[in-house]
Short mmCIF file of C-alpha atoms in Angstrom, two decimals:
data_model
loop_
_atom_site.label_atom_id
_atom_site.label_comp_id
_atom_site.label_asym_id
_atom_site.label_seq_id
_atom_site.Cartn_x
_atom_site.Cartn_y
_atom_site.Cartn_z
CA UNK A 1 114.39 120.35 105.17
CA UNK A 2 116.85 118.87 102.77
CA UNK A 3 117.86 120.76 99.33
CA UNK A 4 117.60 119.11 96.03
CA UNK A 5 121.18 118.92 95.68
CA UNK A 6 121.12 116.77 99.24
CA UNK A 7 118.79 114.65 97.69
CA UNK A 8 120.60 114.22 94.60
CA UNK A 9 123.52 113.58 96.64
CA UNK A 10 121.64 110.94 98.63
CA UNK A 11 120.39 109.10 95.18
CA UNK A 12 124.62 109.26 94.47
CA UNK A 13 124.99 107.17 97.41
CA UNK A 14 122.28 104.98 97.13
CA UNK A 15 124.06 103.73 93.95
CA UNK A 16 127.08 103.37 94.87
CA UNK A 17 125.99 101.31 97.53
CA UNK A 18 124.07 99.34 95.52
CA UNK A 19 126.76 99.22 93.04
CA UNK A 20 129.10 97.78 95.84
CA UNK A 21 126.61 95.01 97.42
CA UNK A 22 126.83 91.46 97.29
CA UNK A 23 124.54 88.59 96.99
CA UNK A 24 120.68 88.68 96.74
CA UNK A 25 120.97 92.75 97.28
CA UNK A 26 123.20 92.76 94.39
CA UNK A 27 120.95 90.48 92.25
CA UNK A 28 117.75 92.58 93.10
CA UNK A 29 119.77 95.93 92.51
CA UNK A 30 120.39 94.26 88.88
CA UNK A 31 117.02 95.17 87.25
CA UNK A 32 116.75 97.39 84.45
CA UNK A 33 113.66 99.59 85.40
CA UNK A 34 112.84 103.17 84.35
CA UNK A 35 112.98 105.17 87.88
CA UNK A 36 111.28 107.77 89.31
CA UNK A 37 112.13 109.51 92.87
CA UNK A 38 109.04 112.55 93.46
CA UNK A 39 110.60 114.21 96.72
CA UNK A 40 107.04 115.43 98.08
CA UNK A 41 108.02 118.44 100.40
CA UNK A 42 110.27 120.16 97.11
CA UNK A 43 107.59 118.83 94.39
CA UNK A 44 110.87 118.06 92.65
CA UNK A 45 111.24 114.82 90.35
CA UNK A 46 114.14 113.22 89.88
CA UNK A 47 114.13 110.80 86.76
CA UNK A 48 116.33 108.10 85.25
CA UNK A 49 117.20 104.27 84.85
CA UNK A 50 118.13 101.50 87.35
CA UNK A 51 120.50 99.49 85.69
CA UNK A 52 123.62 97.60 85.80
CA UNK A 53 123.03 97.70 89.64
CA UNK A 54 122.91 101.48 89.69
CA UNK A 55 120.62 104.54 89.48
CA UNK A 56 121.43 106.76 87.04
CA UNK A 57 119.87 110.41 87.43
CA UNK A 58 118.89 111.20 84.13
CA UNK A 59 116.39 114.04 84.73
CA UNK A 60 114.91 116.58 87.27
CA UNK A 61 111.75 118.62 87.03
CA UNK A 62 109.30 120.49 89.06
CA UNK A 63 106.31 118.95 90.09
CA UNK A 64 104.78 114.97 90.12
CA UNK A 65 106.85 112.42 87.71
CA UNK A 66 105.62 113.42 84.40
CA UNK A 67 105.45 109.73 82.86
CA UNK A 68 104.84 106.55 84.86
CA UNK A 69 107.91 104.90 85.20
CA UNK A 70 108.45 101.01 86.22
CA UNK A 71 109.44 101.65 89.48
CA UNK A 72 108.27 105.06 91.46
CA UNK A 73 108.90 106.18 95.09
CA UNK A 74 107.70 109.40 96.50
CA UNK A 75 109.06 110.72 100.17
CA UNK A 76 110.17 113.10 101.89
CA UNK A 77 113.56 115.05 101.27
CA UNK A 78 114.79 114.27 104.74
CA UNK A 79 113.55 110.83 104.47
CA UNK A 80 115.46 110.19 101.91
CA UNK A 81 118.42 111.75 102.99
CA UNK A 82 117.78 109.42 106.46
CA UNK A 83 117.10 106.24 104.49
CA UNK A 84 120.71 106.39 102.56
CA UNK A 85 122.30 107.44 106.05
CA UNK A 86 120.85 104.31 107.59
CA UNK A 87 118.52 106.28 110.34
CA UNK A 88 115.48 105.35 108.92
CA UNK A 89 114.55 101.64 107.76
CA UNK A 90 112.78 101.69 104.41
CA UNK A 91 110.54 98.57 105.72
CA UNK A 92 108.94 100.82 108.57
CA UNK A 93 109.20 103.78 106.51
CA UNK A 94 106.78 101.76 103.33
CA UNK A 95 104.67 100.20 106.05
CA UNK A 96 103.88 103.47 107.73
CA UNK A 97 103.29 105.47 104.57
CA UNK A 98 105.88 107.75 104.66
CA UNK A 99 107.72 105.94 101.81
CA UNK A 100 105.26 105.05 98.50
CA UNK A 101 106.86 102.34 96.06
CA UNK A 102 105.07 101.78 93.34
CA UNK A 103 106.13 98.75 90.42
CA UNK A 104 104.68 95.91 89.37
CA UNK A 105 104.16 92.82 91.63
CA UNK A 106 107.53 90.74 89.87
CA UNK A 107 109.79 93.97 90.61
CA UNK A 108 108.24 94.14 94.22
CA UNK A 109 109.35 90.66 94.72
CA UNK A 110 112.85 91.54 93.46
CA UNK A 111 113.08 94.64 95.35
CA UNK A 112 111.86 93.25 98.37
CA UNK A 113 115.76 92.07 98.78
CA UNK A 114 116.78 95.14 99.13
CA UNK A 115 114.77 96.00 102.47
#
């Protein structure tokens, strides 16, 4: 089972691969959206901003996200962690329920460049 600080780790990486892409993944990553990241098997929730084409980790707290933000996943730990290491596809992950994103229909459609 991953550790918060894994997870945290992993949201690192996730921006700064977002913060390095190109193209339509760099113009989807560009949305400024409150963020929310429950990791389900810690009840840990990690908090903060998308913006300027990265996530900043602003907050962490036990239990479910305490506000609703614009965009909100819930997973795994080690989902996570295998999502950012590339050895499990977010697409398959959302369609089989082991990933939930949550946001409104217009940041769905931007995200949806990201899968």
């Amino acid at each position: 089972m991953a550790t918060i600080e894994e997870c945290r780790g992993a949201l690192g990486r996730l921006s700064d691969n977002l913060a390095s892409a190109e193209g339509d993944v760099r113009s989807a990553a560009a949305l400024d959206r409150s963020l929310s990241c429950h990791i389900k098997d810690l009840d840990v929730t990690f908090t903060g901003r998308l913006e300027d084409g990265r996530i900043e980790v602003r907050d962490t707290h036990d239990g479910a996200p305490r506000e609703k933000a614009q965009i909100r996943l819930a997973m795994t730990g080690d989902d996570l962690v295998a999502m950012v290491d590339g050895e499990l596809n977010f697409a398959k992950a959302w369609a089989s329920g082991r990933v939930k994103l949550e946001a409104s229909f217009r940041d769905l459609l931007q995200l949806r460049k990201l899968l």
